[in-house]
Amino acid sequence: MTGVADQAWFRDPALARVLALLNADKGEGRVVGGAVRNSLMGLPVSDIDIATTLTPEVVMERAAAAGIKAVPTGLQHGTVTLVVDGKPFEVTTLRTDVETDGRHAKVAFSTDWKADAERRDLTINALYADAEGEVVDLVGGLADIETRNIRFIGDAARRIAEDHLRILRFFRFFAYYGSGRPDAEGLRACAAARSKLRTLSAERVWSELRKLLGAADPGRALLWMRQLAVLTEILPESERWGIDAIPSLVATERALGWAPDPLLRLMAIVPPDAARLEALAARLKLSNAEAATLKAWAMAAPVNDEISPAAFERLLYRNGLDGIVTRLKLALAVARGKAEGDLAEMARSARLGKLMDQAANWKKPQFPLNGGDVLAAGVASGPRVGELLAVLENQWVEENFASDRTALLARLKESAQ
């Protein structure tokens, strides 16, 4: 029989304590979802979610009696978080959907394991492990894990109608766990309902897209999304730019040891147009830091790979490090993608690699003067203070930061006359 009893996470005494609490007095609790799925696929397990026949109120009563901290994280949806030895376990009562509108669901609590499984999205996410570690499969998820098939439970169109975000989840799970061609019924249902993605909140869409872009290799999923116009629905900026840069970017990440970066992958498939990226950031409600990253890349000066080390230092000083490094990474990925059998692209890759090394070791010099120095030189407060500083700083940069404070003060004195 298939089970997870040999997994280290399942043997954790904290989990055993929670399961014992839920399985006492005719109650039942089972681990559900990602922990079971990942264990069966030989992948790391992080969060452990538990389904139970007990209502949230009973879960909290039992936890209080056992001295376990209970946090009512989502009572309206039947969820209580139990904290044992500092470890959180999300416990959710079995549910059936009473009403769905593609964005939200009203649920009723249940004790029916099959009904609970059938309301979930994908077969590989609806596997349970009981208190002994035996896997309970009510929807054919084990067979799909064996073949790495990402498939909706039951009727794909109905599952999507219940929550339109499942279109993106389908492709996200394919990016992480799928193999071969995506499930044909799932593809048809996603294509037919793609316009419904416009009804979702920007936060939910970006959260799913960011997770998808963070997969080890999101290329195949993005390809299917583009072919079905799903990608165009959520990221119209990618329509003319395309996703052709993704394979070489992923290959470069692996070769050079870069961690998968969802924002870098996003920038690989949208144009470096500051105005359009500002609109994108507003539409998807990116964080301020994410929007700033996009802006820095769009506003950064293009980098000629044949630039001299001294000129590159000046470029870094005037443009800032982050945007330039992003441009270098994307250019390097493109060059590496073309380099096989192309001596010119191989040479270009080598030059870009050296610039990357230089940028990694670069520390921005501190301009030795400030406004107080200008005032002390006898210049009256006003616009001329900034103007003089700007002229002197530009000269200092053009000299590759060679002049020290003494030399600059002497020059300031002459300019202030």
Coordinates of C-alpha atoms in Angstrom, one line a residue:
M1 CA 0.0 0.0 0.0
T2 CA 1.1 3.6 -0.6
G3 CA 2.0 5.6 2.4
V4 CA 4.0 8.4 4.0
A5 CA 4.7 6.8 7.4
D6 CA 8.4 6.6 6.6
Q7 CA 8.7 10.4 6.0
A8 CA 10.5 12.4 8.6
W9 CA 7.8 15.1 8.7
F10 CA 5.2 12.5 9.4
R11 CA 7.1 11.1 12.4
D12 CA 7.3 14.5 14.0
P13 CA 5.9 14.2 17.6
A14 CA 4.1 17.6 17.1
L15 CA 2.1 16.3 14.2
A16 CA 1.4 13.1 16.0
R17 CA 0.0 15.1 18.9
V18 CA -2.3 17.1 16.6
L19 CA -3.6 13.9 14.8
A20 CA -4.2 12.2 18.1
L21 CA -6.2 15.2 19.3
L22 CA -8.4 15.1 16.1
N23 CA -8.8 11.4 16.0
A24 CA -10.1 10.9 19.5
D25 CA -13.8 10.4 20.4
K26 CA -15.0 9.6 16.9
G27 CA -13.3 12.5 15.3
E28 CA -10.9 12.0 12.4
G29 CA -8.1 14.1 11.0
R30 CA -5.9 13.4 7.9
V31 CA -3.0 15.3 6.4
V32 CA -4.1 16.6 3.0
G33 CA -2.6 18.3 -0.1
G34 CA 0.9 19.4 -0.6
A35 CA 2.7 17.4 2.1
V36 CA 1.2 14.2 0.8
R37 CA 1.7 15.1 -2.9
N38 CA 5.4 16.2 -2.4
S39 CA 6.3 13.1 -0.4
L40 CA 5.0 10.8 -3.1
M41 CA 6.9 12.8 -5.7
G42 CA 10.1 12.8 -3.7
L43 CA 10.1 16.6 -3.2
P44 CA 10.6 18.6 0.0
V45 CA 7.7 19.3 2.3
S46 CA 7.2 22.6 4.0
D47 CA 3.6 23.3 5.2
I48 CA 1.5 20.6 6.7
D49 CA -2.3 21.0 6.3
I50 CA -4.8 18.8 8.0
A51 CA -8.5 18.1 7.2
T52 CA -10.9 17.0 9.9
T53 CA -14.5 15.9 10.5
L54 CA -14.6 18.1 13.6
T55 CA -16.1 21.6 13.5
P56 CA -13.8 24.5 14.2
E57 CA -15.4 25.1 17.6
V58 CA -14.7 21.5 18.6
V59 CA -11.1 21.7 17.4
M60 CA -10.6 24.8 19.5
E61 CA -12.2 23.3 22.5
R62 CA -10.0 20.2 22.3
A63 CA -6.9 22.2 21.7
A64 CA -7.7 24.3 24.8
A65 CA -8.2 21.2 26.9
A66 CA -4.9 19.8 25.7
G67 CA -3.0 23.0 26.3
I68 CA -2.4 23.6 22.6
K69 CA -2.5 27.1 21.2
A70 CA -5.3 27.6 18.7
V71 CA -5.5 30.6 16.4
P72 CA -8.9 31.1 14.6
T73 CA -7.3 32.0 11.2
G74 CA -10.4 31.5 9.1
L75 CA -13.4 30.3 11.1
Q76 CA -15.8 31.2 8.3
H77 CA -14.1 28.7 6.1
G78 CA -13.6 26.2 8.9
T79 CA -9.9 26.8 9.5
V80 CA -8.0 26.9 12.8
T81 CA -4.2 26.9 13.1
L82 CA -2.9 24.8 15.9
V83 CA 0.6 25.6 17.2
V84 CA 2.6 22.8 18.8
D85 CA 6.3 23.3 19.8
G86 CA 6.3 26.5 17.7
K87 CA 5.1 24.7 14.6
P88 CA 1.8 25.7 12.9
F89 CA -0.6 23.2 11.6
E90 CA -3.6 24.5 9.6
V91 CA -6.7 22.4 10.4
T92 CA -9.7 22.8 8.2
T93 CA -13.1 21.1 8.6
L94 CA -14.4 19.0 5.7
R95 CA -16.5 21.2 3.4
T96 CA -18.9 21.2 0.6
D97 CA -19.6 24.2 -1.7
V98 CA -23.0 25.8 -1.2
E99 CA -22.5 28.6 -3.6
T100 CA -19.7 29.7 -5.9
D101 CA -19.3 32.7 -8.3
G102 CA -15.9 32.2 -9.7
R103 CA -14.2 34.3 -7.1
H104 CA -15.6 33.4 -3.7
A105 CA -17.3 30.3 -2.2
K106 CA -19.9 29.8 0.5
V107 CA -19.3 26.5 2.2
A108 CA -21.0 24.1 4.5
F109 CA -19.2 21.9 7.0
S110 CA -19.3 18.2 6.3
T111 CA -18.1 14.8 7.5
D112 CA -18.0 13.4 4.0
W113 CA -14.4 12.8 2.8
K114 CA -15.3 12.1 -0.8
A115 CA -17.4 15.3 -1.1
D116 CA -14.4 17.2 0.4
A117 CA -12.0 15.7 -2.1
E118 CA -14.3 16.4 -5.0
R119 CA -14.6 20.1 -4.2
R120 CA -10.8 20.6 -4.5
D121 CA -9.1 21.7 -7.7
L122 CA -6.6 19.1 -9.0
T123 CA -6.3 15.4 -8.3
I124 CA -2.8 15.6 -7.1
N125 CA -3.8 18.1 -4.4
A126 CA -6.7 16.0 -3.0
L127 CA -4.8 13.1 -1.5
Y128 CA -5.1 12.4 2.2
A129 CA -2.8 10.5 4.7
D130 CA -4.5 9.0 7.7
A131 CA -3.1 8.8 11.2
E132 CA -1.1 5.6 10.2
G133 CA 0.4 7.3 7.2
E134 CA -1.6 5.4 4.6
V135 CA -2.6 7.5 1.6
V136 CA -6.3 7.8 0.8
D137 CA -7.1 8.5 -2.8
L138 CA -10.7 9.3 -3.7
V139 CA -10.2 11.1 -7.0
G140 CA -7.5 9.2 -8.9
G141 CA -4.6 11.4 -7.8
L142 CA -2.1 8.5 -7.3
A143 CA -2.2 7.6 -10.9
D144 CA -1.7 11.2 -11.9
I145 CA 1.2 11.5 -9.6
E146 CA 2.7 8.4 -11.2
T147 CA 2.5 10.0 -14.7
R148 CA 3.0 13.6 -13.5
N149 CA -0.4 14.4 -15.1
I150 CA -2.0 17.7 -13.9
R151 CA -5.8 17.1 -14.1
F152 CA -8.8 18.8 -12.7
I153 CA -11.1 16.7 -10.4
G154 CA -14.2 15.7 -12.3
D155 CA -15.4 18.2 -14.9
A156 CA -12.7 20.8 -15.6
A157 CA -15.1 23.5 -16.8
R158 CA -17.1 23.2 -13.6
R159 CA -14.0 23.3 -11.4
I160 CA -12.9 26.5 -13.2
A161 CA -16.4 28.1 -12.9
E162 CA -16.2 27.6 -9.2
D163 CA -13.0 29.6 -9.0
H164 CA -11.5 31.3 -12.1
L165 CA -8.1 31.4 -10.5
R166 CA -7.8 27.7 -11.1
I167 CA -6.9 28.5 -14.7
L168 CA -3.6 29.9 -13.4
R169 CA -3.2 27.2 -10.8
F170 CA -3.5 24.6 -13.5
F171 CA -0.5 26.1 -15.4
R172 CA 1.4 26.8 -12.2
F173 CA 1.1 23.2 -11.0
F174 CA 2.0 22.0 -14.5
A175 CA 5.2 24.1 -14.3
Y176 CA 6.1 22.6 -10.9
Y177 CA 4.9 19.0 -11.2
G178 CA 3.7 18.3 -14.8
S179 CA 5.3 16.3 -17.5
G180 CA 4.6 15.8 -21.2
R181 CA 1.5 17.5 -22.7
P182 CA -1.0 19.1 -20.3
D183 CA -4.3 17.4 -19.8
A184 CA -6.4 18.1 -23.0
E185 CA -9.7 18.7 -21.1
G186 CA -8.0 21.1 -18.8
L187 CA -6.5 23.0 -21.7
R188 CA -9.8 23.3 -23.4
A189 CA -11.5 24.5 -20.2
C190 CA -8.8 27.1 -19.5
A191 CA -8.9 28.4 -23.0
A192 CA -12.7 28.7 -22.9
A193 CA -12.8 30.6 -19.6
R194 CA -9.7 32.7 -20.0
S195 CA -11.7 36.0 -20.2
K196 CA -13.0 35.3 -16.6
L197 CA -9.5 36.0 -15.3
R198 CA -10.4 39.7 -15.7
T199 CA -12.9 39.3 -12.9
L200 CA -10.3 38.3 -10.3
S201 CA -8.5 40.7 -8.0
A202 CA -5.1 41.8 -9.2
E203 CA -3.5 40.5 -5.9
R204 CA -4.6 37.0 -6.6
V205 CA -3.5 37.1 -10.2
W206 CA -0.1 38.4 -9.5
S207 CA 0.4 36.0 -6.6
E208 CA -0.3 33.0 -8.9
L209 CA 1.8 34.4 -11.7
R210 CA 4.7 35.2 -9.4
K211 CA 4.6 31.6 -8.1
L212 CA 4.5 30.2 -11.6
L213 CA 7.5 32.3 -12.7
G214 CA 9.4 31.0 -9.7
A215 CA 9.2 27.4 -10.9
A216 CA 12.5 25.7 -11.7
D217 CA 11.5 25.9 -15.4
P218 CA 8.3 27.8 -16.2
G219 CA 9.0 27.7 -19.9
R220 CA 6.6 24.9 -21.0
A221 CA 3.7 26.3 -18.9
L222 CA 4.2 29.8 -20.3
L223 CA 4.3 28.3 -23.8
W224 CA 0.9 26.7 -23.4
M225 CA -0.4 29.9 -21.7
R226 CA 0.7 31.9 -24.7
Q227 CA -0.7 29.5 -27.3
L228 CA -4.1 29.6 -25.5
A229 CA -4.0 33.4 -25.1
V230 CA -4.2 32.9 -21.3
L231 CA -0.9 34.8 -20.9
T232 CA -2.2 37.7 -23.0
E233 CA -5.3 38.0 -20.7
I234 CA -3.1 38.7 -17.6
L235 CA 0.0 40.1 -19.2
P236 CA -0.8 41.8 -22.5
E237 CA 2.7 43.4 -22.5
S238 CA 4.1 40.0 -23.4
E239 CA 2.1 39.6 -26.6
R240 CA 4.6 41.2 -29.0
W241 CA 7.7 40.7 -26.9
G242 CA 7.2 36.9 -26.5
I243 CA 8.6 34.3 -24.2
D244 CA 11.5 33.1 -26.3
A245 CA 14.1 34.4 -23.8
I246 CA 12.9 32.1 -21.0
P247 CA 14.7 28.8 -22.1
S248 CA 18.1 30.5 -22.3
L249 CA 17.5 32.4 -19.1
V250 CA 16.7 29.2 -17.2
A251 CA 19.7 27.5 -18.7
T252 CA 21.9 30.4 -17.7
E253 CA 20.5 30.4 -14.2
R254 CA 21.4 26.7 -13.8
A255 CA 24.8 27.1 -15.3
L256 CA 25.8 30.1 -13.2
G257 CA 24.0 29.1 -10.0
W258 CA 21.5 32.0 -10.0
A259 CA 18.4 31.3 -7.9
P260 CA 15.1 31.4 -9.9
D261 CA 13.9 35.0 -9.8
P262 CA 10.3 35.6 -10.8
L263 CA 10.8 39.3 -11.5
L264 CA 13.8 38.7 -13.7
R265 CA 11.8 36.2 -15.7
L266 CA 9.0 38.7 -15.9
M267 CA 11.4 41.3 -17.3
A268 CA 12.5 38.7 -19.8
I269 CA 9.1 38.6 -21.4
V270 CA 8.0 42.3 -21.3
P271 CA 9.5 45.3 -23.0
P272 CA 11.8 47.7 -21.1
D273 CA 9.3 50.5 -21.5
A274 CA 9.1 52.6 -18.3
A275 CA 5.5 53.9 -19.0
R276 CA 4.1 50.5 -19.8
L277 CA 5.9 48.9 -16.9
E278 CA 4.5 51.5 -14.5
A279 CA 1.0 50.7 -15.8
L280 CA 1.7 47.0 -15.4
A281 CA 2.8 47.5 -11.8
A282 CA -0.3 49.5 -11.0
R283 CA -2.6 47.0 -12.8
L284 CA -1.2 43.9 -11.0
K285 CA -0.7 45.9 -7.8
L286 CA 3.0 44.9 -7.5
S287 CA 4.7 45.9 -4.3
N288 CA 6.7 49.2 -4.2
A289 CA 9.9 47.2 -4.2
E290 CA 8.9 45.2 -7.2
A291 CA 7.7 48.3 -9.1
A292 CA 11.0 50.0 -8.3
T293 CA 12.9 47.0 -9.7
L294 CA 11.0 47.2 -13.0
K295 CA 11.5 50.9 -13.2
A296 CA 15.3 50.7 -12.5
W297 CA 15.7 48.2 -15.3
A298 CA 13.6 50.2 -17.8
M299 CA 15.4 53.5 -17.0
A300 CA 18.9 52.0 -16.9
A301 CA 21.2 52.9 -19.8
P302 CA 21.9 50.1 -22.3
V303 CA 25.3 48.4 -21.8
N304 CA 27.7 48.0 -24.6
D305 CA 29.5 44.7 -23.9
E306 CA 32.7 46.2 -25.3
I307 CA 32.7 49.1 -22.8
S308 CA 36.0 49.7 -20.9
P309 CA 36.2 49.0 -17.2
A310 CA 36.6 52.7 -16.4
A311 CA 33.6 53.7 -18.5
F312 CA 31.6 50.9 -16.9
E313 CA 32.3 52.3 -13.5
R314 CA 31.1 55.7 -14.6
L315 CA 27.9 54.0 -16.0
L316 CA 27.3 52.2 -12.7
Y317 CA 27.7 55.4 -10.8
R318 CA 25.3 57.4 -12.9
N319 CA 22.7 54.7 -13.4
G320 CA 22.8 52.7 -10.2
L321 CA 23.7 49.0 -9.8
D322 CA 20.4 47.2 -9.9
G323 CA 19.0 48.2 -13.3
I324 CA 22.4 47.7 -15.0
V325 CA 22.9 44.3 -13.5
T326 CA 19.4 43.3 -14.7
R327 CA 20.3 44.4 -18.2
L328 CA 23.5 42.4 -18.0
K329 CA 21.8 39.3 -16.8
L330 CA 19.2 39.3 -19.6
A331 CA 21.8 40.2 -22.2
L332 CA 24.1 37.4 -21.0
A333 CA 21.2 34.9 -21.1
V334 CA 20.5 35.9 -24.7
A335 CA 24.1 35.7 -25.7
R336 CA 24.6 32.3 -24.1
G337 CA 21.5 31.0 -25.9
K338 CA 23.1 31.9 -29.2
A339 CA 26.6 31.0 -28.3
E340 CA 26.7 27.4 -29.5
G341 CA 28.8 27.3 -32.6
D342 CA 28.8 31.2 -32.8
L343 CA 32.2 32.5 -32.0
A344 CA 31.0 36.1 -31.9
E345 CA 28.3 35.3 -29.3
M346 CA 30.7 33.2 -27.3
A347 CA 33.1 36.2 -27.1
R348 CA 30.1 38.5 -26.2
S349 CA 29.1 36.1 -23.4
A350 CA 32.7 36.2 -22.1
R351 CA 32.7 40.1 -22.1
L352 CA 29.3 40.2 -20.4
G353 CA 30.5 37.8 -17.8
K354 CA 33.5 40.0 -17.0
L355 CA 31.1 43.0 -16.6
M356 CA 29.0 41.0 -14.3
D357 CA 32.0 40.2 -12.2
Q358 CA 33.0 43.9 -12.1
A359 CA 29.5 44.9 -11.1
A360 CA 29.5 42.3 -8.3
N361 CA 32.7 43.8 -6.8
W362 CA 31.8 47.4 -7.4
K363 CA 31.2 49.8 -4.5
K364 CA 29.8 53.2 -5.2
P365 CA 32.4 55.9 -4.4
Q366 CA 31.3 58.7 -2.1
F367 CA 31.5 62.2 -3.6
P368 CA 33.8 64.1 -1.2
L369 CA 31.9 67.4 -1.2
N370 CA 28.5 68.5 0.0
G371 CA 26.4 71.7 0.1
G372 CA 28.1 72.9 3.3
D373 CA 31.4 73.0 1.5
V374 CA 30.0 75.2 -1.2
L375 CA 28.5 77.6 1.4
A376 CA 31.8 77.7 3.3
A377 CA 33.5 78.7 0.0
G378 CA 31.4 81.8 0.0
V379 CA 28.6 80.9 -2.3
A380 CA 25.2 82.3 -1.2
S381 CA 22.4 79.9 -0.5
G382 CA 20.3 79.2 -3.5
P383 CA 20.2 77.2 -6.8
R384 CA 23.9 77.9 -7.5
V385 CA 24.9 75.7 -4.7
G386 CA 23.5 72.6 -6.4
E387 CA 24.7 73.7 -9.8
L388 CA 28.3 74.0 -8.6
L389 CA 28.1 70.6 -6.9
A390 CA 26.7 69.0 -10.0
V391 CA 29.5 70.4 -12.2
L392 CA 32.2 69.3 -9.8
E393 CA 30.7 65.9 -9.3
N394 CA 30.4 65.4 -13.1
Q395 CA 34.1 66.4 -13.5
W396 CA 35.0 64.0 -10.7
V397 CA 33.1 61.1 -12.4
E398 CA 34.7 61.8 -15.8
E399 CA 38.1 61.7 -14.1
N400 CA 37.1 58.2 -12.8
F401 CA 36.9 59.5 -9.2
A402 CA 40.6 60.3 -9.1
S403 CA 40.4 63.7 -7.4
D404 CA 40.4 63.7 -3.6
R405 CA 38.7 66.1 -1.2
T406 CA 41.6 68.5 -1.1
A407 CA 41.8 68.8 -4.9
L408 CA 38.1 69.3 -5.2
L409 CA 38.0 72.0 -2.6
A410 CA 40.7 73.8 -4.5
R411 CA 38.6 73.6 -7.6
L412 CA 35.5 74.7 -5.8
K413 CA 37.3 77.7 -4.5
E414 CA 38.2 78.7 -8.1
S415 CA 34.7 78.1 -9.3
A416 CA 33.2 80.1 -6.5
Q417 CA 35.0 83.3 -7.4

